[in-house]
Amino acid sequence: MEKALLSLSIALLAGMLLSRLAKLAKLPAVTAYLVAGILVGPYVLGQFGVEGLGFTSLENVESFSILSKVALGFIAFSIGNEFRLTQLKKIGKQATIIGILQAVITTLVVDVALIAMHLIMPNVLPLEAAIVLGAIASATAPAATLMVVKQYKARGPVTDTLLPVVALDDAVGLVLFAVSFGIAQALGSGAVSVVSILVEPLLEVILSLALGALMGFLFSLCERFFHSRSKRLSVSVGFVLLTIGLSLIDFHIGSVHIRFSSLLVCMMLGTIFCNVCDFSEELMDRVDRWTAPLFALFFVLSGAELELSVFSNFMIVLVGIVYILTRSLGKYSGANLSARLARSDENIVKYLGITLFPQAGVALGMAAQAADTLSSGDIIRNITLFAVLVYEIVGPTLTKIALTKAGDINPEGKTSARHEHARNRHKPRHT
């Protein structure tokens, strides 16, 4: 236990210290946390084999997976709070068109490129792997995007559209993956399962939204019994943890596998809460402060989980580069085209696609499912790992640049909490 606490404290402090260097280099804090994770992970500090000094193995990092699940739940809850009805009336139609179309276009672009690679090098990239990777390409990392938005207090048309699109992107990605995964299984076995291709993914989305809505109403009802800020915060944290726990339950009804997406469940929890509870904005501000170290630790752990060994296989690197380039092309062109069709603001047309580049947890979850089931699962997993490694390091910086150019980030909006406190302390008090 003491070694686990030492590892976590060193990981968090390393992330904090590197974030100061990142600020000097004008890089997002997310990038610093990920680099810190690599440094304290099994490929650098962990090589010394001293338990408690860093993470000595990937299994050691994975033993803290509960923290990652909790952090992702709170991140999804925060994104859900951006779905206020007053805002959705303005951008709901645009976000829906962009969210669906850019995901589908990305999948098609990556599928075409990787299937062409399969025809050229069938022994390197199996057909079922190419199809599944196309669907995985549709997924965007909500965590890195949200952290950049919060760090720089981004506000504007691109940011207002970005968060709903990222949320919808995950729902569409789950359906695309399930369909592609079912086709890949059919190619391997020769049998097509309508249940796994159509029924299960639709049920996962519908049931996740229903569970999140139910928990959102119960959450809003429960909050009315408490009046102090500290107790409301405690109830909020408890409800999000309860919702995350319920979303991890899965079971079978006959031949149908019933499961939930914790991201969608917690997003819907946040959406219902922010539209039903009249003091949700104040409460969310307090929750954000409570979760700040949790989010930082989540990204450090994510960095420690990145497998640098994928660089040792030239063919994986080659396919990974094609995957990254075509996915980036798909995200940018898909967002650009769909934003034009939705008659969006010119800045949304130009810059939204770049903010959709980051990729992490959802994609890795899809790859892990493929690795457990398909004969070509290891190839899918390694290519996804390679892409995530690149996207997680580069993606947040690109998101910051795009939002700055769009005018959503004010470069003069930096403040120091210490200086702000000092100013307030010396202000004359009026009697």
JSON list of C-alpha atoms in Angstrom, two decimals, residues 188-369:
[
{"chain": "A", "resi": 188, "resn": "GLY", "atom": "CA", "xyz": [-13.02, -14.71, -39.88]},
{"chain": "A", "resi": 189, "resn": "SER", "atom": "CA", "xyz": [-15.76, -17.25, -39.17]},
{"chain": "A", "resi": 190, "resn": "GLY", "atom": "CA", "xyz": [-17.88, -17.02, -42.31]},
{"chain": "A", "resi": 191, "resn": "ALA", "atom": "CA", "xyz": [-21.05, -16.40, -40.27]},
{"chain": "A", "resi": 192, "resn": "VAL", "atom": "CA", "xyz": [-22.87, -13.07, -39.96]},
{"chain": "A", "resi": 193, "resn": "SER", "atom": "CA", "xyz": [-24.44, -12.21, -36.59]},
{"chain": "A", "resi": 194, "resn": "VAL", "atom": "CA", "xyz": [-27.22, -9.63, -36.86]},
{"chain": "A", "resi": 195, "resn": "VAL", "atom": "CA", "xyz": [-27.34, -9.44, -33.06]},
{"chain": "A", "resi": 196, "resn": "SER", "atom": "CA", "xyz": [-23.69, -8.39, -32.68]},
{"chain": "A", "resi": 197, "resn": "ILE", "atom": "CA", "xyz": [-23.71, -6.08, -35.74]},
{"chain": "A", "resi": 198, "resn": "LEU", "atom": "CA", "xyz": [-26.96, -4.18, -35.17]},
{"chain": "A", "resi": 199, "resn": "VAL", "atom": "CA", "xyz": [-28.83, -5.09, -31.98]},
{"chain": "A", "resi": 200, "resn": "GLU", "atom": "CA", "xyz": [-26.06, -4.91, -29.35]},
{"chain": "A", "resi": 201, "resn": "PRO", "atom": "CA", "xyz": [-24.53, -1.55, -30.37]},
{"chain": "A", "resi": 202, "resn": "LEU", "atom": "CA", "xyz": [-27.92, 0.15, -30.60]},
{"chain": "A", "resi": 203, "resn": "LEU", "atom": "CA", "xyz": [-28.93, -1.32, -27.24]},
{"chain": "A", "resi": 204, "resn": "GLU", "atom": "CA", "xyz": [-25.66, -0.10, -25.70]},
{"chain": "A", "resi": 205, "resn": "VAL", "atom": "CA", "xyz": [-26.29, 3.47, -26.81]},
{"chain": "A", "resi": 206, "resn": "ILE", "atom": "CA", "xyz": [-30.00, 3.51, -25.90]},
{"chain": "A", "resi": 207, "resn": "LEU", "atom": "CA", "xyz": [-29.56, 1.84, -22.50]},
{"chain": "A", "resi": 208, "resn": "SER", "atom": "CA", "xyz": [-26.58, 4.05, -21.65]},
{"chain": "A", "resi": 209, "resn": "LEU", "atom": "CA", "xyz": [-28.60, 7.19, -22.36]},
{"chain": "A", "resi": 210, "resn": "ALA", "atom": "CA", "xyz": [-31.58, 5.81, -20.41]},
{"chain": "A", "resi": 211, "resn": "LEU", "atom": "CA", "xyz": [-29.46, 4.90, -17.36]},
{"chain": "A", "resi": 212, "resn": "GLY", "atom": "CA", "xyz": [-27.76, 8.31, -17.44]},
{"chain": "A", "resi": 213, "resn": "ALA", "atom": "CA", "xyz": [-31.13, 10.10, -17.67]},
{"chain": "A", "resi": 214, "resn": "LEU", "atom": "CA", "xyz": [-32.56, 8.11, -14.75]},
{"chain": "A", "resi": 215, "resn": "MET", "atom": "CA", "xyz": [-29.51, 8.82, -12.58]},
{"chain": "A", "resi": 216, "resn": "GLY", "atom": "CA", "xyz": [-29.65, 12.50, -13.59]},
{"chain": "A", "resi": 217, "resn": "PHE", "atom": "CA", "xyz": [-33.22, 12.89, -12.36]},
{"chain": "A", "resi": 218, "resn": "LEU", "atom": "CA", "xyz": [-32.47, 11.01, -9.12]},
{"chain": "A", "resi": 219, "resn": "PHE", "atom": "CA", "xyz": [-29.37, 13.18, -8.64]},
{"chain": "A", "resi": 220, "resn": "SER", "atom": "CA", "xyz": [-31.35, 16.40, -9.06]},
{"chain": "A", "resi": 221, "resn": "LEU", "atom": "CA", "xyz": [-34.03, 15.13, -6.66]},
{"chain": "A", "resi": 222, "resn": "CYS", "atom": "CA", "xyz": [-31.49, 14.12, -4.02]},
{"chain": "A", "resi": 223, "resn": "GLU", "atom": "CA", "xyz": [-29.64, 17.47, -4.19]},
{"chain": "A", "resi": 224, "resn": "ARG", "atom": "CA", "xyz": [-32.78, 19.31, -3.00]},
{"chain": "A", "resi": 225, "resn": "PHE", "atom": "CA", "xyz": [-32.44, 17.77, 0.46]},
{"chain": "A", "resi": 226, "resn": "PHE", "atom": "CA", "xyz": [-29.07, 19.45, 1.08]},
{"chain": "A", "resi": 227, "resn": "HIS", "atom": "CA", "xyz": [-28.30, 23.15, 1.40]},
{"chain": "A", "resi": 228, "resn": "SER", "atom": "CA", "xyz": [-24.66, 23.56, 2.45]},
{"chain": "A", "resi": 229, "resn": "ARG", "atom": "CA", "xyz": [-22.08, 23.71, -0.33]},
{"chain": "A", "resi": 230, "resn": "SER", "atom": "CA", "xyz": [-19.89, 21.00, 1.20]},
{"chain": "A", "resi": 231, "resn": "LYS", "atom": "CA", "xyz": [-22.76, 18.52, 1.48]},
{"chain": "A", "resi": 232, "resn": "ARG", "atom": "CA", "xyz": [-23.95, 19.26, -2.05]},
{"chain": "A", "resi": 233, "resn": "LEU", "atom": "CA", "xyz": [-20.40, 18.64, -3.30]},
{"chain": "A", "resi": 234, "resn": "SER", "atom": "CA", "xyz": [-20.25, 15.35, -1.38]},
{"chain": "A", "resi": 235, "resn": "VAL", "atom": "CA", "xyz": [-23.58, 14.21, -2.82]},
{"chain": "A", "resi": 236, "resn": "SER", "atom": "CA", "xyz": [-22.43, 15.20, -6.33]},
{"chain": "A", "resi": 237, "resn": "VAL", "atom": "CA", "xyz": [-19.23, 13.17, -6.05]},
{"chain": "A", "resi": 238, "resn": "GLY", "atom": "CA", "xyz": [-21.16, 10.24, -4.57]},
{"chain": "A", "resi": 239, "resn": "PHE", "atom": "CA", "xyz": [-23.72, 10.24, -7.40]},
{"chain": "A", "resi": 240, "resn": "VAL", "atom": "CA", "xyz": [-21.09, 10.37, -10.14]},
{"chain": "A", "resi": 241, "resn": "LEU", "atom": "CA", "xyz": [-19.20, 7.47, -8.49]},
{"chain": "A", "resi": 242, "resn": "LEU", "atom": "CA", "xyz": [-22.47, 5.51, -8.19]},
{"chain": "A", "resi": 243, "resn": "THR", "atom": "CA", "xyz": [-23.25, 6.14, -11.86]},
{"chain": "A", "resi": 244, "resn": "ILE", "atom": "CA", "xyz": [-19.76, 5.04, -12.94]},
{"chain": "A", "resi": 245, "resn": "GLY", "atom": "CA", "xyz": [-20.14, 1.84, -10.88]},
{"chain": "A", "resi": 246, "resn": "LEU", "atom": "CA", "xyz": [-23.53, 1.02, -12.41]},
{"chain": "A", "resi": 247, "resn": "SER", "atom": "CA", "xyz": [-22.24, 1.67, -15.94]},
{"chain": "A", "resi": 248, "resn": "LEU", "atom": "CA", "xyz": [-19.51, -0.96, -15.50]},
{"chain": "A", "resi": 249, "resn": "ILE", "atom": "CA", "xyz": [-22.07, -3.74, -14.97]},
{"chain": "A", "resi": 250, "resn": "ASP", "atom": "CA", "xyz": [-22.66, -6.06, -17.93]},
{"chain": "A", "resi": 251, "resn": "PHE", "atom": "CA", "xyz": [-24.71, -9.24, -18.34]},
{"chain": "A", "resi": 252, "resn": "HIS", "atom": "CA", "xyz": [-26.40, -11.49, -20.93]},
{"chain": "A", "resi": 253, "resn": "ILE", "atom": "CA", "xyz": [-30.07, -11.87, -21.77]},
{"chain": "A", "resi": 254, "resn": "GLY", "atom": "CA", "xyz": [-30.15, -14.99, -23.90]},
{"chain": "A", "resi": 255, "resn": "SER", "atom": "CA", "xyz": [-27.58, -14.49, -26.65]},
{"chain": "A", "resi": 256, "resn": "VAL", "atom": "CA", "xyz": [-27.62, -10.68, -26.32]},
{"chain": "A", "resi": 257, "resn": "HIS", "atom": "CA", "xyz": [-24.74, -9.07, -24.41]},
{"chain": "A", "resi": 258, "resn": "ILE", "atom": "CA", "xyz": [-26.07, -6.10, -22.42]},
{"chain": "A", "resi": 259, "resn": "ARG", "atom": "CA", "xyz": [-23.47, -3.47, -21.49]},
{"chain": "A", "resi": 260, "resn": "PHE", "atom": "CA", "xyz": [-23.20, 0.26, -21.00]},
{"chain": "A", "resi": 261, "resn": "SER", "atom": "CA", "xyz": [-20.80, 2.97, -22.16]},
{"chain": "A", "resi": 262, "resn": "SER", "atom": "CA", "xyz": [-19.66, 4.77, -19.00]},
{"chain": "A", "resi": 263, "resn": "LEU", "atom": "CA", "xyz": [-18.84, 7.84, -21.12]},
{"chain": "A", "resi": 264, "resn": "LEU", "atom": "CA", "xyz": [-22.38, 8.09, -22.52]},
{"chain": "A", "resi": 265, "resn": "VAL", "atom": "CA", "xyz": [-23.99, 7.31, -19.15]},
{"chain": "A", "resi": 266, "resn": "CYS", "atom": "CA", "xyz": [-22.03, 10.03, -17.33]},
{"chain": "A", "resi": 267, "resn": "MET", "atom": "CA", "xyz": [-22.53, 12.53, -20.17]},
{"chain": "A", "resi": 268, "resn": "MET", "atom": "CA", "xyz": [-26.28, 12.04, -19.94]},
{"chain": "A", "resi": 269, "resn": "LEU", "atom": "CA", "xyz": [-26.09, 12.33, -16.14]},
{"chain": "A", "resi": 270, "resn": "GLY", "atom": "CA", "xyz": [-24.44, 15.75, -16.54]},
{"chain": "A", "resi": 271, "resn": "THR", "atom": "CA", "xyz": [-26.87, 16.82, -19.27]},
{"chain": "A", "resi": 272, "resn": "ILE", "atom": "CA", "xyz": [-30.00, 16.06, -17.22]},
{"chain": "A", "resi": 273, "resn": "PHE", "atom": "CA", "xyz": [-28.50, 17.58, -14.08]},
{"chain": "A", "resi": 274, "resn": "CYS", "atom": "CA", "xyz": [-27.50, 20.89, -15.70]},
{"chain": "A", "resi": 275, "resn": "ASN", "atom": "CA", "xyz": [-30.96, 21.33, -17.25]},
{"chain": "A", "resi": 276, "resn": "VAL", "atom": "CA", "xyz": [-33.02, 20.32, -14.19]},
{"chain": "A", "resi": 277, "resn": "CYS", "atom": "CA", "xyz": [-30.98, 21.75, -11.29]},
{"chain": "A", "resi": 278, "resn": "ASP", "atom": "CA", "xyz": [-31.08, 25.56, -11.03]},
{"chain": "A", "resi": 279, "resn": "PHE", "atom": "CA", "xyz": [-27.72, 25.84, -9.21]},
{"chain": "A", "resi": 280, "resn": "SER", "atom": "CA", "xyz": [-25.80, 23.35, -11.38]},
{"chain": "A", "resi": 281, "resn": "GLU", "atom": "CA", "xyz": [-23.27, 25.92, -12.65]},
{"chain": "A", "resi": 282, "resn": "GLU", "atom": "CA", "xyz": [-22.11, 26.84, -9.14]},
{"chain": "A", "resi": 283, "resn": "LEU", "atom": "CA", "xyz": [-21.90, 23.18, -8.15]},
{"chain": "A", "resi": 284, "resn": "MET", "atom": "CA", "xyz": [-19.96, 22.23, -11.29]},
{"chain": "A", "resi": 285, "resn": "ASP", "atom": "CA", "xyz": [-17.41, 24.92, -10.51]},
{"chain": "A", "resi": 286, "resn": "ARG", "atom": "CA", "xyz": [-16.80, 23.30, -7.12]},
{"chain": "A", "resi": 287, "resn": "VAL", "atom": "CA", "xyz": [-16.65, 19.80, -8.63]},
{"chain": "A", "resi": 288, "resn": "ASP", "atom": "CA", "xyz": [-14.07, 21.01, -11.17]},
{"chain": "A", "resi": 289, "resn": "ARG", "atom": "CA", "xyz": [-11.81, 22.21, -8.36]},
{"chain": "A", "resi": 290, "resn": "TRP", "atom": "CA", "xyz": [-12.15, 18.89, -6.53]},
{"chain": "A", "resi": 291, "resn": "THR", "atom": "CA", "xyz": [-11.33, 16.84, -9.62]},
{"chain": "A", "resi": 292, "resn": "ALA", "atom": "CA", "xyz": [-8.32, 18.90, -10.83]},
{"chain": "A", "resi": 293, "resn": "PRO", "atom": "CA", "xyz": [-5.65, 16.64, -9.22]},
{"chain": "A", "resi": 294, "resn": "LEU", "atom": "CA", "xyz": [-7.60, 13.54, -10.27]},
{"chain": "A", "resi": 295, "resn": "PHE", "atom": "CA", "xyz": [-7.54, 14.64, -13.93]},
{"chain": "A", "resi": 296, "resn": "ALA", "atom": "CA", "xyz": [-3.82, 15.44, -13.74]},
{"chain": "A", "resi": 297, "resn": "LEU", "atom": "CA", "xyz": [-3.11, 11.99, -12.28]},
{"chain": "A", "resi": 298, "resn": "PHE", "atom": "CA", "xyz": [-5.28, 10.39, -14.96]},
{"chain": "A", "resi": 299, "resn": "PHE", "atom": "CA", "xyz": [-3.14, 11.84, -17.74]},
{"chain": "A", "resi": 300, "resn": "VAL", "atom": "CA", "xyz": [0.12, 10.93, -16.00]},
{"chain": "A", "resi": 301, "resn": "LEU", "atom": "CA", "xyz": [-1.14, 7.33, -15.70]},
{"chain": "A", "resi": 302, "resn": "SER", "atom": "CA", "xyz": [-2.19, 7.47, -19.37]},
{"chain": "A", "resi": 303, "resn": "GLY", "atom": "CA", "xyz": [1.34, 8.52, -20.30]},
{"chain": "A", "resi": 304, "resn": "ALA", "atom": "CA", "xyz": [2.81, 5.69, -18.22]},
{"chain": "A", "resi": 305, "resn": "GLU", "atom": "CA", "xyz": [0.57, 3.21, -20.05]},
{"chain": "A", "resi": 306, "resn": "LEU", "atom": "CA", "xyz": [1.86, 4.19, -23.50]},
{"chain": "A", "resi": 307, "resn": "GLU", "atom": "CA", "xyz": [3.88, 1.27, -24.87]},
{"chain": "A", "resi": 308, "resn": "LEU", "atom": "CA", "xyz": [7.05, 2.63, -26.46]},
{"chain": "A", "resi": 309, "resn": "SER", "atom": "CA", "xyz": [7.90, -0.90, -27.62]},
{"chain": "A", "resi": 310, "resn": "VAL", "atom": "CA", "xyz": [5.62, -0.45, -30.65]},
{"chain": "A", "resi": 311, "resn": "PHE", "atom": "CA", "xyz": [8.39, 1.64, -32.23]},
{"chain": "A", "resi": 312, "resn": "SER", "atom": "CA", "xyz": [10.53, -1.51, -32.54]},
{"chain": "A", "resi": 313, "resn": "ASN", "atom": "CA", "xyz": [8.35, -3.02, -35.30]},
{"chain": "A", "resi": 314, "resn": "PHE", "atom": "CA", "xyz": [8.91, -1.22, -38.63]},
{"chain": "A", "resi": 315, "resn": "MET", "atom": "CA", "xyz": [5.74, -2.53, -40.27]},
{"chain": "A", "resi": 316, "resn": "ILE", "atom": "CA", "xyz": [3.58, -1.44, -37.33]},
{"chain": "A", "resi": 317, "resn": "VAL", "atom": "CA", "xyz": [5.15, 2.03, -37.58]},
{"chain": "A", "resi": 318, "resn": "LEU", "atom": "CA", "xyz": [4.50, 2.13, -41.35]},
{"chain": "A", "resi": 319, "resn": "VAL", "atom": "CA", "xyz": [0.84, 1.14, -41.04]},
{"chain": "A", "resi": 320, "resn": "GLY", "atom": "CA", "xyz": [0.53, 3.44, -38.02]},
{"chain": "A", "resi": 321, "resn": "ILE", "atom": "CA", "xyz": [1.80, 6.43, -40.02]},
{"chain": "A", "resi": 322, "resn": "VAL", "atom": "CA", "xyz": [-0.73, 5.72, -42.79]},
{"chain": "A", "resi": 323, "resn": "TYR", "atom": "CA", "xyz": [-3.46, 5.38, -40.16]},
{"chain": "A", "resi": 324, "resn": "ILE", "atom": "CA", "xyz": [-2.52, 8.69, -38.49]},
{"chain": "A", "resi": 325, "resn": "LEU", "atom": "CA", "xyz": [-2.30, 10.63, -41.76]},
{"chain": "A", "resi": 326, "resn": "THR", "atom": "CA", "xyz": [-5.57, 9.28, -43.18]},
{"chain": "A", "resi": 327, "resn": "ARG", "atom": "CA", "xyz": [-7.43, 9.65, -39.87]},
{"chain": "A", "resi": 328, "resn": "SER", "atom": "CA", "xyz": [-6.26, 13.28, -39.62]},
{"chain": "A", "resi": 329, "resn": "LEU", "atom": "CA", "xyz": [-7.36, 13.86, -43.21]},
{"chain": "A", "resi": 330, "resn": "GLY", "atom": "CA", "xyz": [-10.72, 12.25, -42.49]},
{"chain": "A", "resi": 331, "resn": "LYS", "atom": "CA", "xyz": [-11.33, 14.28, -39.32]},
{"chain": "A", "resi": 332, "resn": "TYR", "atom": "CA", "xyz": [-10.36, 17.58, -40.94]},
{"chain": "A", "resi": 333, "resn": "SER", "atom": "CA", "xyz": [-12.16, 17.06, -44.27]},
{"chain": "A", "resi": 334, "resn": "GLY", "atom": "CA", "xyz": [-15.17, 15.47, -42.56]},
{"chain": "A", "resi": 335, "resn": "ALA", "atom": "CA", "xyz": [-15.59, 18.34, -40.12]},
{"chain": "A", "resi": 336, "resn": "ASN", "atom": "CA", "xyz": [-14.95, 20.90, -42.86]},
{"chain": "A", "resi": 337, "resn": "LEU", "atom": "CA", "xyz": [-17.53, 19.39, -45.23]},
{"chain": "A", "resi": 338, "resn": "SER", "atom": "CA", "xyz": [-20.20, 18.76, -42.59]},
{"chain": "A", "resi": 339, "resn": "ALA", "atom": "CA", "xyz": [-19.74, 22.26, -41.10]},
{"chain": "A", "resi": 340, "resn": "ARG", "atom": "CA", "xyz": [-20.29, 23.75, -44.56]},
{"chain": "A", "resi": 341, "resn": "LEU", "atom": "CA", "xyz": [-23.43, 21.64, -45.02]},
{"chain": "A", "resi": 342, "resn": "ALA", "atom": "CA", "xyz": [-24.67, 22.83, -41.60]},
{"chain": "A", "resi": 343, "resn": "ARG", "atom": "CA", "xyz": [-23.88, 26.46, -42.62]},
{"chain": "A", "resi": 344, "resn": "SER", "atom": "CA", "xyz": [-21.66, 26.94, -39.59]},
{"chain": "A", "resi": 345, "resn": "ASP", "atom": "CA", "xyz": [-19.45, 29.89, -38.73]},
{"chain": "A", "resi": 346, "resn": "GLU", "atom": "CA", "xyz": [-16.35, 30.18, -40.94]},
{"chain": "A", "resi": 347, "resn": "ASN", "atom": "CA", "xyz": [-14.03, 29.55, -37.98]},
{"chain": "A", "resi": 348, "resn": "ILE", "atom": "CA", "xyz": [-15.85, 26.28, -37.27]},
{"chain": "A", "resi": 349, "resn": "VAL", "atom": "CA", "xyz": [-15.35, 25.23, -40.89]},
{"chain": "A", "resi": 350, "resn": "LYS", "atom": "CA", "xyz": [-11.62, 26.05, -40.76]},
{"chain": "A", "resi": 351, "resn": "TYR", "atom": "CA", "xyz": [-10.56, 24.92, -37.29]},
{"chain": "A", "resi": 352, "resn": "LEU", "atom": "CA", "xyz": [-13.00, 22.39, -35.79]},
{"chain": "A", "resi": 353, "resn": "GLY", "atom": "CA", "xyz": [-11.45, 19.38, -37.57]},
{"chain": "A", "resi": 354, "resn": "ILE", "atom": "CA", "xyz": [-8.03, 20.01, -36.00]},
{"chain": "A", "resi": 355, "resn": "THR", "atom": "CA", "xyz": [-9.50, 19.95, -32.49]},
{"chain": "A", "resi": 356, "resn": "LEU", "atom": "CA", "xyz": [-10.86, 16.44, -33.15]},
{"chain": "A", "resi": 357, "resn": "PHE", "atom": "CA", "xyz": [-7.40, 14.88, -33.65]},
{"chain": "A", "resi": 358, "resn": "PRO", "atom": "CA", "xyz": [-6.71, 13.68, -30.04]},
{"chain": "A", "resi": 359, "resn": "GLN", "atom": "CA", "xyz": [-7.41, 9.98, -29.51]},
{"chain": "A", "resi": 360, "resn": "ALA", "atom": "CA", "xyz": [-7.01, 7.80, -26.41]},
{"chain": "A", "resi": 361, "resn": "GLY", "atom": "CA", "xyz": [-9.23, 5.88, -24.00]},
{"chain": "A", "resi": 362, "resn": "VAL", "atom": "CA", "xyz": [-12.25, 5.03, -26.18]},
{"chain": "A", "resi": 363, "resn": "ALA", "atom": "CA", "xyz": [-10.01, 3.89, -29.06]},
{"chain": "A", "resi": 364, "resn": "LEU", "atom": "CA", "xyz": [-7.88, 1.77, -26.72]},
{"chain": "A", "resi": 365, "resn": "GLY", "atom": "CA", "xyz": [-11.02, 0.16, -25.31]},
{"chain": "A", "resi": 366, "resn": "MET", "atom": "CA", "xyz": [-12.15, -0.77, -28.81]},
{"chain": "A", "resi": 367, "resn": "ALA", "atom": "CA", "xyz": [-8.69, -2.13, -29.66]},
{"chain": "A", "resi": 368, "resn": "ALA", "atom": "CA", "xyz": [-8.63, -4.20, -26.46]},
{"chain": "A", "resi": 369, "resn": "GLN", "atom": "CA", "xyz": [-11.97, -5.78, -27.39]}
]
